[in-house]
Amino acid sequence: MYIKLALGNVRRSLRDYSVYFATLALAACLLYSFIASGDYLLALDLTPDQRAIYAKSGTVLEGFSVFVVVIFIFLVAYANRFIVRRRKREFGLYALVGMPRHGVAAVLALEGLVVGAASLAAGIILGGLLSPVFSAIAAFVFDAPWRFQASFSPGAATWTAGCFVAITALGAAACARDVLRRPLVDLMCAERAPEHLAFGTKRAARIQFVAALPLLAIVWGTCVFQPMYFIVFIIPMGFAAFGATYLVMRSAAWRWGAQARRHAEVYWTGLRAFTVRQVEARVSSTAAALSCVCVLVAAAVCMTCAGFAFSVGMRSPGALIENASSLAPIGFVGIFYGAAFLVTAAAILALQQLSGAADARQAFETLRELGCERAMARASLRAQVRLCFAAPLAGALIHDVFGLVLVAFLALVLGSASFALVVAGVLGFTVAIMGAYYLITCRACERLLL
């Protein structure tokens, strides 16, 4: 019975699960393609020396794949939180009609496993179909000859399947635990429960901003003046950057609202007051998500620039390393991580905005009942989404001012060429992707609310 109910819920909730399914499928595709890249290269016409270098790179790529799995675990956890938040009332109704709590948790876990299995299959199939594209990228980075050839890597598929089984099981267990530990009244009233805004005073905003300054000084100062220490402690530095960005985001959200109210003639024009209140109502969870996106985008830009600098840039006559292809594995890892981080950031933004739109449905319905014009409601919605895209992108560009100093230093030491052109291209691509994703997210939220 539970399996039949889970399958029916997946079919009925196709709109909710479409973003979740696409996110998991894309993650599976990237993970499979990353592991299979060594097979793509060895399938090309290579010299014996090239094969020796590329065979060694396979070990490097497999080692770094562990960190990719950690990234996607975080992404799946965030996606699961989105699904559970939207359907808590439904789970409460199951319990209200007599279904035991362990039965509700079993249904939710089965739904996650069904979607996980389907997305895994779709991701591996998509990775196989796109294997010529990924093979061309790998050949370009490694400066190897390339020909159009589709390929499939059983070893990469097995590794990806094993990782996804673990990721999906952890996600399903976390969702089931969340439902089991919540009282029935919390599940039934989840849609109407307002977010608790802690530290929402002027003094607290100042304290948070001041607390962020030493963290930013440590991260940026180490990046510029002690680059080798930054590389060694890059993971703690990433957490410090996230914490500082989170504090700045919360402080900036309070200051933005306070500044808007100082100009009454503008604040009470149109739906600006409504827009400000909607942003402030969920500043706690929004700040966490946007801070994560900010750090991911900043890391994506730096790693992609480093990847191109340590691969394509090393082919110049002035390079200090004779065999430039020896750094190609590091360059490919940087480019792939940049792509993975950018995809993760975009998915988090989409899920966060769709979750916020679902929570704001009652507010927009009230606007409609009061006679608000659809164009005004659309403008308010777009303003909220635009702020949530512009804030992390601006923060990421500020982080990149210091991060790219480190990458430029390493590129200069190694004799990499055309670094300025690489930076301009990567920044332009990142801004274009975020702009396109902003338009897509606006459209999705409008369909949900308007």
Short mmCIF file of C-alpha atoms in Angstrom, two decimals, residues 16 54 58 64 70 76 83 96-97 113 117 132 157 173 179 220 223 242 272 283 335 338 343 352 387 401 418 429 439:
data_model
loop_
_atom_site.label_atom_id
_atom_site.label_comp_id
_atom_site.label_asym_id
_atom_site.label_seq_id
_atom_site.Cartn_x
_atom_site.Cartn_y
_atom_site.Cartn_z
CA ASP A 16 6.84 19.98 -7.12
CA TYR A 54 46.26 10.91 -18.67
CA GLY A 58 42.41 9.38 -13.53
CA PHE A 64 38.59 14.93 -6.11
CA VAL A 70 29.99 16.18 -0.54
CA VAL A 76 20.15 17.06 -2.14
CA ILE A 83 9.93 19.20 -0.72
CA LEU A 96 -4.95 12.76 11.10
CA VAL A 97 -6.87 10.03 9.23
CA LEU A 113 13.91 6.68 -3.45
CA ALA A 117 16.35 6.16 -8.90
CA PRO A 132 31.14 13.65 -27.06
CA ALA A 157 28.28 4.46 -13.88
CA ALA A 173 16.30 9.26 6.24
CA VAL A 179 8.41 14.34 9.87
CA TRP A 220 40.82 38.42 2.25
CA CYS A 223 44.27 35.36 0.22
CA PHE A 242 30.29 31.80 4.46
CA ARG A 272 7.04 48.77 -2.21
CA VAL A 283 15.40 37.09 6.03
CA ILE A 335 36.97 23.83 -14.58
CA GLY A 338 33.58 25.66 -11.26
CA VAL A 343 25.05 24.53 -11.08
CA GLN A 352 14.82 28.88 -2.36
CA LEU A 387 17.14 41.21 -5.08
CA VAL A 401 38.38 40.75 -6.30
CA SER A 418 46.07 35.52 -21.43
CA PHE A 429 29.63 33.73 -18.73
CA LEU A 439 14.36 35.11 -15.96
#
